[in-house]
XYZ file of C-alpha atoms in Angstrom:
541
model
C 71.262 172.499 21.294
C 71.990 173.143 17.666
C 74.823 175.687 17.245
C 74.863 178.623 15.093
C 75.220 177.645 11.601
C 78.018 178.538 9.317
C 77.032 178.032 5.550
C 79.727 180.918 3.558
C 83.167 178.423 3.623
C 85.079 181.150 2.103
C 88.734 180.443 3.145
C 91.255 181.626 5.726
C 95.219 182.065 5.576
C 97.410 180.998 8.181
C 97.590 184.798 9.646
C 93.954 185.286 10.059
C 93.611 184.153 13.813
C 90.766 186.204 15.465
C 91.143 187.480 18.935
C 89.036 186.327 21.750
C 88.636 186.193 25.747
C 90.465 183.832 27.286
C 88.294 181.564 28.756
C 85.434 179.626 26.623
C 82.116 178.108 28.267
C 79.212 176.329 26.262
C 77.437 179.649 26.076
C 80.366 181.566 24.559
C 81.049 179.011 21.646
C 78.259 181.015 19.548
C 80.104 184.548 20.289
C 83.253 183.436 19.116
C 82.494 182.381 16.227
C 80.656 184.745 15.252
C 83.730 187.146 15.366
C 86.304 184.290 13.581
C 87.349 183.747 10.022
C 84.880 181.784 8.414
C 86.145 178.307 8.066
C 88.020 177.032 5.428
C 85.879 174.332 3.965
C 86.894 173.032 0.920
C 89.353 169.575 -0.166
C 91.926 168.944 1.865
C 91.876 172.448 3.599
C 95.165 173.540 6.064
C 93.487 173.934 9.689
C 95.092 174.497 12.792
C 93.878 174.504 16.323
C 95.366 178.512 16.212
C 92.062 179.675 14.292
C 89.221 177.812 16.714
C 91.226 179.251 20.281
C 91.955 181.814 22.292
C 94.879 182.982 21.376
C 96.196 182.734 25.376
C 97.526 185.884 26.622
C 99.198 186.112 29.310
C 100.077 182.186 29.265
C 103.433 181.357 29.123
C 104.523 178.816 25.751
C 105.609 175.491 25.773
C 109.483 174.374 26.194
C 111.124 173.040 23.685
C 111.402 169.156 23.307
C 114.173 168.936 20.456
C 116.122 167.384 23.299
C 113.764 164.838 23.728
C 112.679 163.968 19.938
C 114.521 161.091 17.772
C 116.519 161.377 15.766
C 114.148 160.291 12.954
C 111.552 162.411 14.473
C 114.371 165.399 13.919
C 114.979 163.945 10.456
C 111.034 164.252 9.090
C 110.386 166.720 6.375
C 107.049 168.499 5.476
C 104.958 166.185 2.454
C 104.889 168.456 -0.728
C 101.831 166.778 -1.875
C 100.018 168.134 1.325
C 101.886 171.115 1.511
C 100.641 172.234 -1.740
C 96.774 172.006 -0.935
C 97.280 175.243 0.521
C 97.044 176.614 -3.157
C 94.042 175.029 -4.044
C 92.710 178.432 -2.475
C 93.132 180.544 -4.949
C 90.225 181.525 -6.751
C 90.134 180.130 -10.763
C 93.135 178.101 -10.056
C 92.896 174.750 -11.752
C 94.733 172.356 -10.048
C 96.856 169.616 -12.341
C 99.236 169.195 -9.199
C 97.824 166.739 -6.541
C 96.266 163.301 -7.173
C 93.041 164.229 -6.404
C 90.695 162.255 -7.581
C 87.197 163.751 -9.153
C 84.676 163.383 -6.775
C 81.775 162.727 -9.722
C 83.531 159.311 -9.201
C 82.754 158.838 -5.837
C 79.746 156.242 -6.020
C 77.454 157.526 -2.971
C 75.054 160.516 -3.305
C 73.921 160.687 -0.001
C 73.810 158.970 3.441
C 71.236 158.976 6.293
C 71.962 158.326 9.825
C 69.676 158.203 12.393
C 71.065 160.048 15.590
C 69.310 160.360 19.416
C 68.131 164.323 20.509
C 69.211 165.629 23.773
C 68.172 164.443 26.230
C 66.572 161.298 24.572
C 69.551 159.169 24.542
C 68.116 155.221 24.539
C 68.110 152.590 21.650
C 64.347 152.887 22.247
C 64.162 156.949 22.355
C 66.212 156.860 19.617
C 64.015 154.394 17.205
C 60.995 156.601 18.103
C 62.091 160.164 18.221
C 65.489 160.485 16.515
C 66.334 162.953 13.948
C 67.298 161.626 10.447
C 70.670 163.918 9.533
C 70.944 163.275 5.182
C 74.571 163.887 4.138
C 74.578 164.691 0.590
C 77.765 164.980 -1.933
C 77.434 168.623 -2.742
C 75.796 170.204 0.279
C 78.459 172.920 0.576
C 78.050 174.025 -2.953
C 73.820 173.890 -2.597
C 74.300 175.933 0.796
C 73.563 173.662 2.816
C 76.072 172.753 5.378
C 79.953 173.064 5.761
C 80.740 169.736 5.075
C 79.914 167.019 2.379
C 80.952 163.814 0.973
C 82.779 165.444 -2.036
C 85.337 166.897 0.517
C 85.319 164.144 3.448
C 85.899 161.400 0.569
C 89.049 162.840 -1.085
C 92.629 163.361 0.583
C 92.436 165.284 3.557
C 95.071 167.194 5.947
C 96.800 165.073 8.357
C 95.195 167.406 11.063
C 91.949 166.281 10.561
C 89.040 168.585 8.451
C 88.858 171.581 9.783
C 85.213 171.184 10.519
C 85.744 168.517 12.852
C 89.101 170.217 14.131
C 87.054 173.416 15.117
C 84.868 171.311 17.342
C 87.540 169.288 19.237
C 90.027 172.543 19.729
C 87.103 174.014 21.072
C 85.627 170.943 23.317
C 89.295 170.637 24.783
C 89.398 174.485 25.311
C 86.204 174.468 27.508
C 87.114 170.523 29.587
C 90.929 171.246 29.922
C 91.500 175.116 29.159
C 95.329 174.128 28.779
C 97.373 176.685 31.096
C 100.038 177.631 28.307
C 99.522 179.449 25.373
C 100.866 177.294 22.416
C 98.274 174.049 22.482
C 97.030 173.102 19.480
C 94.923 169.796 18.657
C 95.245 167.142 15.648
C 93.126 164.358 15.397
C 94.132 160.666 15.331
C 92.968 157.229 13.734
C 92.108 156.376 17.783
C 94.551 156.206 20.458
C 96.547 153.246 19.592
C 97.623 154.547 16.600
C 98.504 157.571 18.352
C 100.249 155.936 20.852
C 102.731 154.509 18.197
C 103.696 157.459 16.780
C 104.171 159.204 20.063
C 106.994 156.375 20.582
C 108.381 156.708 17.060
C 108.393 160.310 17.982
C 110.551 159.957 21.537
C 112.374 156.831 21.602
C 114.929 154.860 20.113
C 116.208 151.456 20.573
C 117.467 150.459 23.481
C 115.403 153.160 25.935
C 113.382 152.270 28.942
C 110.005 153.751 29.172
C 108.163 154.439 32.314
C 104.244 152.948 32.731
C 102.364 152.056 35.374
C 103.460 148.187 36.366
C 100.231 146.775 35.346
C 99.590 148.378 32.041
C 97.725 148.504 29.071
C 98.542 145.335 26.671
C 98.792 146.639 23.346
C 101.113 149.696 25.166
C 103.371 147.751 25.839
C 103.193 145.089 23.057
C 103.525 148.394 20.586
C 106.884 149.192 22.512
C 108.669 145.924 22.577
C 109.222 145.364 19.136
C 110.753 149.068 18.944
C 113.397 147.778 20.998
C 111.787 149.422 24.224
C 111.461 148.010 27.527
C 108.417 149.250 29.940
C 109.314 150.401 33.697
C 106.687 149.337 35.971
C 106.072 151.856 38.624
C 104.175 150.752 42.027
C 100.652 151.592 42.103
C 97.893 151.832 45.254
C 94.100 151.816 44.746
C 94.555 156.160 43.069
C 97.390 154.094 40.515
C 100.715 155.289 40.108
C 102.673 155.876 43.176
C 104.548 159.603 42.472
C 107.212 158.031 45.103
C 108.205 155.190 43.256
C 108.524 156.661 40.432
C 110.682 159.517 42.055
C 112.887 156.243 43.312
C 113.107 154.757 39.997
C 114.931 157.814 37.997
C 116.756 159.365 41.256
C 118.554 155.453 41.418
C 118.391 154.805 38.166
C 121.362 151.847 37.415
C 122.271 151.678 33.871
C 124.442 148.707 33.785
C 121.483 146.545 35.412
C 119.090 147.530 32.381
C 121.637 146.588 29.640
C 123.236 150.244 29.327
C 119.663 151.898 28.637
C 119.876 155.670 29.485
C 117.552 157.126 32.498
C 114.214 156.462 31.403
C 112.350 160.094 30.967
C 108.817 159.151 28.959
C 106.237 158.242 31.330
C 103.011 156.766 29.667
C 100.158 156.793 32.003
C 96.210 156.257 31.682
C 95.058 158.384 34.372
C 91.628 157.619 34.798
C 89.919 154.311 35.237
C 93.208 152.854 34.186
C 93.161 149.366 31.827
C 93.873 147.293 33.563
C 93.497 147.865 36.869
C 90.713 150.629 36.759
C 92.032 152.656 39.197
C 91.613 156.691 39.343
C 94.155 159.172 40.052
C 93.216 161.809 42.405
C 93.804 165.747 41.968
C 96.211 165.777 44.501
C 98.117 162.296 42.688
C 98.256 163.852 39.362
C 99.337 167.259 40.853
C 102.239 165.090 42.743
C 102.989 162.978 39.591
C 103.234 166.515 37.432
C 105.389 167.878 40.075
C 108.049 164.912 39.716
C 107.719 165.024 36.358
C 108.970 168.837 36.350
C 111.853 167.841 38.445
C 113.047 165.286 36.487
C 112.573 166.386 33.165
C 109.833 163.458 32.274
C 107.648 164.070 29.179
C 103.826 162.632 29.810
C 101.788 160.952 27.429
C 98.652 160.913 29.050
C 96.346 158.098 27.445
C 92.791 158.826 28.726
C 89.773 156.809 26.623
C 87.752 156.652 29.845
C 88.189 160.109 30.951
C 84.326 160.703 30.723
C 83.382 157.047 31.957
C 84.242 159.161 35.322
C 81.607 157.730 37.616
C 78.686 158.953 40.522
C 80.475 157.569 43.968
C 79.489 153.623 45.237
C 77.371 153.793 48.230
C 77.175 150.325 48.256
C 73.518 148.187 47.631
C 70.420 149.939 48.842
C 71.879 152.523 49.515
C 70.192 155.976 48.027
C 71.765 156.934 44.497
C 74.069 160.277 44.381
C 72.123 162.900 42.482
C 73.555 163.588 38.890
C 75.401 166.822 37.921
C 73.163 169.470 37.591
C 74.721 171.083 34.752
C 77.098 171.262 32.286
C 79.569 173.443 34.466
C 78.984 170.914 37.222
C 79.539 167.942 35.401
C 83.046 169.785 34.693
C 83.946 170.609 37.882
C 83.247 166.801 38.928
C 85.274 165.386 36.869
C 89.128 164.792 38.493
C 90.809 167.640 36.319
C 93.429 166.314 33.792
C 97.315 166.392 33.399
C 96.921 168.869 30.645
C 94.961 171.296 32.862
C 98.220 171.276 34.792
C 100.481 171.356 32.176
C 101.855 174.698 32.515
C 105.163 173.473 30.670
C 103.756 171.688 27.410
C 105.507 168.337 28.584
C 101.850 166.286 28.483
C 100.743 164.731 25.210
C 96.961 164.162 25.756
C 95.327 161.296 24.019
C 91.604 161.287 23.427
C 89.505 158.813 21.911
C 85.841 158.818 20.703
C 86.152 154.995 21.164
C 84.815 154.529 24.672
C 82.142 157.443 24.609
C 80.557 156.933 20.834
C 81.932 154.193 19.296
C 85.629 152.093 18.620
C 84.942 151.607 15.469
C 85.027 154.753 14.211
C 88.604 155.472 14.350
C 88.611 158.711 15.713
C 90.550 160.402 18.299
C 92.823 163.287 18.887
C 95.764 164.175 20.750
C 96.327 167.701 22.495
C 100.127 169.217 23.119
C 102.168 172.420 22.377
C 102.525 173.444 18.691
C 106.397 171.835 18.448
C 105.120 168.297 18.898
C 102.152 168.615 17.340
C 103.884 169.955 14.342
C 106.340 166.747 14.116
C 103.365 164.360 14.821
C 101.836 165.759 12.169
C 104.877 165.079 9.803
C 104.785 161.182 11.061
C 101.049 161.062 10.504
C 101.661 162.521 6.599
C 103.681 159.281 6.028
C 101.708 156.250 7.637
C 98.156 157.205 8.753
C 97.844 160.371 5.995
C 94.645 161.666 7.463
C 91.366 160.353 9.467
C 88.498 158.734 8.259
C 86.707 161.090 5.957
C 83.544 159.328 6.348
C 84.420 158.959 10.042
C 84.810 162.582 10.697
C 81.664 163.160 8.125
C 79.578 161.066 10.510
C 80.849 162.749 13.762
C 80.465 165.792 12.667
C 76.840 165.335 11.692
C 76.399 163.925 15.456
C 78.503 166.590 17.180
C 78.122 170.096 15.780
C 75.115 169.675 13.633
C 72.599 167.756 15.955
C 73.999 167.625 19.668
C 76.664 170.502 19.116
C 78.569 171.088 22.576
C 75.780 171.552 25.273
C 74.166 168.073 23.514
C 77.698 166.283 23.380
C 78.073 167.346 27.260
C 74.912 165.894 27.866
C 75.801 162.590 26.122
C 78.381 162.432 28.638
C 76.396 163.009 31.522
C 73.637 160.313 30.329
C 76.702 157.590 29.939
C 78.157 158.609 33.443
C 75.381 157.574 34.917
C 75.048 154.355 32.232
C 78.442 153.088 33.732
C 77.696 154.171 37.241
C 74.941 151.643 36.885
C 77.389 148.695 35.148
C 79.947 149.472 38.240
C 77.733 149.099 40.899
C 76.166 145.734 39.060
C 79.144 143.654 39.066
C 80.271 145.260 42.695
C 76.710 143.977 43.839
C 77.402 140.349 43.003
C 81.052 140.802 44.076
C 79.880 141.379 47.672
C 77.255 138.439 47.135
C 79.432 135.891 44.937
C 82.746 135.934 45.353
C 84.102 134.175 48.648
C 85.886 136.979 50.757
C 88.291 134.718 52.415
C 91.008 135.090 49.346
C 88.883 137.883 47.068
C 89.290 141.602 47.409
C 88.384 145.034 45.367
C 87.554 148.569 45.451
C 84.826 149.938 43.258
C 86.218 151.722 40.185
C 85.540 155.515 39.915
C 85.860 155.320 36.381
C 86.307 153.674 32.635
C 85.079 150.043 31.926
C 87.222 147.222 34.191
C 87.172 145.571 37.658
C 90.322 144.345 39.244
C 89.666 141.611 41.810
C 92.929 140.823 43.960
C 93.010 137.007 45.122
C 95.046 136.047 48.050
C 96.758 132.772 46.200
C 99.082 132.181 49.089
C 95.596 130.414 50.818
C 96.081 128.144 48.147
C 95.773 124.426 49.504
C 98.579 122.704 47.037
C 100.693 120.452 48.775
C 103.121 120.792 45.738
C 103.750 123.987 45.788
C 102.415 125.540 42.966
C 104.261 129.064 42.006
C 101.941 131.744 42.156
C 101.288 131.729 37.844
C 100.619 128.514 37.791
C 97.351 129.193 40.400
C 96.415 131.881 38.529
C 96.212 129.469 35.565
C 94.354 126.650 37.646
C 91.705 129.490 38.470
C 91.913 130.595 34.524
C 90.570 127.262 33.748
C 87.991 126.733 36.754
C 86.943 130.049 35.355
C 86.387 128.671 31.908
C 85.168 125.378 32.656
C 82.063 126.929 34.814
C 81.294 129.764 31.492
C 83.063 132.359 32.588
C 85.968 134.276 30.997
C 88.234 136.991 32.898
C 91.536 138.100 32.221
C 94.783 136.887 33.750
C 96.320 140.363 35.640
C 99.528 138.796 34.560
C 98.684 139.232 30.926
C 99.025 143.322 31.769
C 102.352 143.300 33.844
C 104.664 145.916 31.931
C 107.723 144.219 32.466
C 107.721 140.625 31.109
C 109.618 138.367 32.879
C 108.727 139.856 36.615
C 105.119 138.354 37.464
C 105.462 140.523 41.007
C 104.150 138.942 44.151
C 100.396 139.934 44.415
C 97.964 138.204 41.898
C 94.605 139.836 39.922
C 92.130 139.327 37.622
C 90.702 141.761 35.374
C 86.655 141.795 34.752
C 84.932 144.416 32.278
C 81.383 145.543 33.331
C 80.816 147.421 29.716
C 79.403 145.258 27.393
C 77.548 141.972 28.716
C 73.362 142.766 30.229
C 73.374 143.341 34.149
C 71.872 139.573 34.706
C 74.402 138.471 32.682
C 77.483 139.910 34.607
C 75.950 138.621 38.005
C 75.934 135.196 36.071
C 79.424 135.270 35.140
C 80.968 136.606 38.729
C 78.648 133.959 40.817
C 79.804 131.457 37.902
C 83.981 133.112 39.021
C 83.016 132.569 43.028
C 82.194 129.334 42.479
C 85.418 128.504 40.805
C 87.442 130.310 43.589
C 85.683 127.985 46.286
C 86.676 124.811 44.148
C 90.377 126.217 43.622
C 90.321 126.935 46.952
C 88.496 124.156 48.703
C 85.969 126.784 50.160
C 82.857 126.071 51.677
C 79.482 127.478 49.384
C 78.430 130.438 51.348
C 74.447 130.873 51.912
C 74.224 128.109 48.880
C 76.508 129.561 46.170
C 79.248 127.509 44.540
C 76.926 124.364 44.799
């Protein structure tokens, strides 16, 4: 599981890009690397995606999205300060430039984490068995790995160390294998952050933005201030209809959004989509890419729970589906991304470590062709400066020291079929609990939430209660037998339009499996008081 080591950090220029095959598996991470530049190692060392890939021949490159950018995007200049690091290279050069601080001032020597083998992946397995992975503060000078706290504590590159950069260029090569020949990666402070300067980056006040109409919260929350409105497109149980949001931009009416200009940034979470935790098929993202090429839309495509991709429901007792058998398998199960279709370099992927290792950690990256990356970057220099050092210190301890890719792939697997078991949980007491007569869902195929539909027309009020204010009588009920679930109103992405059909939002990910029974037979019972329902088979009583 351990990949080759790399111990010489002698550095590389920007020209010295090896050249390699095309197409990277596991199994060929070790042979290409073995014919690269060794990596640059040292304080706050230039990196770019370019020196981990192939270099893509035969792709086509990216378009151009100066169209597209802001105009403060346009107007962002490279930082000198980090601009300059690319001197601190040169051998004997004593550096009286930067504000670098000394690293003898740094007060931690070492750190120890504790971090689960492959394929023993429990709390448990991991108390008994795990390896203990010491980072000290001068292991690249005493030879003994590429990365140390004297480095990972000071100023970094906006791009991320090129440690950890190496392993996520080469992760998204072997997933995605983007279908143009310009990609290039740069890691994040986690998606949200991302998400805001991906905005910054494309819109100005006054624009309309395009989202699925039930949305992420903080998405559209990070939007509204900016002077940006979200566009709700229709959705089914796959999530955004390609249709609609054909209808919306070929009718587009100006004068009815207060003079915004035809909306052309579409912001989508593809897979197991917050809220609503619906999945969008091959053939759905092929048709959304398709209308995205004819109308000129740029995608960011926000996907935390891309890996929380889960084994099909078959329903209670009914036998489990076996696991994939392998890495490649486990691949080719997954529904394949936007940016595997992106043969344009109009998708800005967002990834997170937050759902798969851990939120607080900060950590994420975003994939797209070397033009945006290049002004995210210059955004990034001025606000978020660089990742966690100790984050990315930590990770990379985890990911290319302990589990490297083949281990990471099987951390993946093992939470697959984690989730799998959370889904079909709360679907279980769904069928049991919750009164059928106004309740309705479909199992999610992926990420972290339930959406439950309820029929609130069946609603009993003799006063004629608008549909919100049931929604906030159930709220209540809710709360007032110990349960809390969210209000699918809370998620709509235009404010002011509460639509006619009414939701709530459950998560499965966090509380024990007895627990979320509890909690939706706790919900039914509510529903049957709202409602004036009769307990089923003694539930509600």
């Amino acid at each position: 599981m351990v990949p080759p080591s790399a111990l010489d950090v002698r550095s590389t220029t920007d020209t010295q890009i090896a050249t390699f095959s095309d197409k990277l598996s596991v199994n060929g991470v070790a042979a290409r690397r073995s014919k690269a530049p060794r990596i640059a190692g040292g304080i706050a060392a230039h990196a770019s995606s370019d020196m981990f890939k192939s270099p893509g021949h035969g792709k086509p490159k990216a378009k151009r999205w100066d169209h597209r950018l802001s105009e403060e995007s346009l107007a962002r200049q490279p930082s000198s300060l980090k601009g300059a690091a690319k001197y601190l290279t040169i051998p004997g050069l004593i550096s009286l430039g930067g504000g670098l601080p000394s690293s003898q001032y740094f007060p931690l020597e070492h750190i120890d984490i504790k971090v689960p083998v492959p394929p023993h992946f429990s709390e448990q397995e991991t108390k008994e068995s795990g390896v203990v992975k010491r980072i000290g503060k001068h292991d690249i000078a005493e030879g003994k790995s590429i990365y140390d706290i004297h480095v990972a504590l000071n100023y970094g590159q906006s791009t991320g160390s090129a440690q950890m950069l190496r392993f996520i260029t080469e992760h998204t090569e072997i997933v995605h294998h983007p279908p143009y020949k310009d990609w290039q990666c740069s890691m994040t402070v986690g998606n949200t952050s991302a998400l805001d300067i991906a905005y910054r980056m494309f819109c100005t006040r006054g624009d309309c933005i395009l989202t699925e109409e039930f949305t992420f919260s903080s998405a559209a929350e990070t939007a509204r201030p900016m002077g940006v409105q979200c566009i709700g497109v229709k959705m089914d149980e796959q999530g955004l209809l390609p249709s609609h949001l054909d209808s919306i931009i070929s009718n587009w009416d100006s004068a009815a959004h207060n003079g915004a200009p035809k909306p052309w940034l579409l912001y989508t979470v593809p897979s197991g989509q917050n809220p609503t935790g619906a999945t969008q098929s091959k053939q759905r993202r092929r048709d959304i890419y398709r209308m995205a090429q004819k109308h000129d839309i740029y995608i960011l495509e926000d996907e935390p729970y891309f890996f929380l991709q889960m084994q099909p429901y078959t329903g209670p007792n009914a036998p489990d589906v076996p696991p994939p058998s392998s890495h490649s398998a486990f691949i080719d199960a997954l529904v394949p991304s936007l940016l595997s279709m992106d043969i344009d370099g109009r998708v800005m992927r967002l990834d997170s470590f937050s759902k798969v290792i851990a939120p607080g950690m900060r950590l994420g990256w975003i994939t797209a062709s070397e033009q945006i990356i290049e002004r995210f970057v210059r955004h990034s220099e001025t606000c978020t400066q660089t990742p966690s050092g100790p984050s990315q210190l930590i990770m990379f301890k985890l990911l290319e020291e302990t589990w490297g890719h083949a281990g990471y792939l099987d951390w993946l697997i093992n939470i697959r079929l984690e989730y799998t078991k959370r889904r079909d949980n709360i679907c279980y007491a769904c069928e049991e609990y919750l009164p059928r007569e106004v309740a309705s869902w479909n199992p999610p195929m992926a990420g972290m939430f339930h959406w439950i539909k309820i029929d609130w027309r069946k609603h009993p009020s003799k006063e004629g209660k608008s549909m919100l204010e049931i929604e906030d009588e159930i709220f209540h009920a809710a709360i007032e037998r110990g349960t809390l679930i969210s209000k699918g109103s809370w998620f709509r992405a235009e404010t002011g339009n509460p639509g006619d059909d009414m939701f709530f939002r459950t998560t499965f990910a966090a509380a024990p499996a007895d627990q979320v029974a509890e909690a939706i037979e706790r919900f039914g019972t509510a529903l049957r008081a709202v409602f004036h329902l009769e307990a089923a088979n003694g539930h509600g009583q």
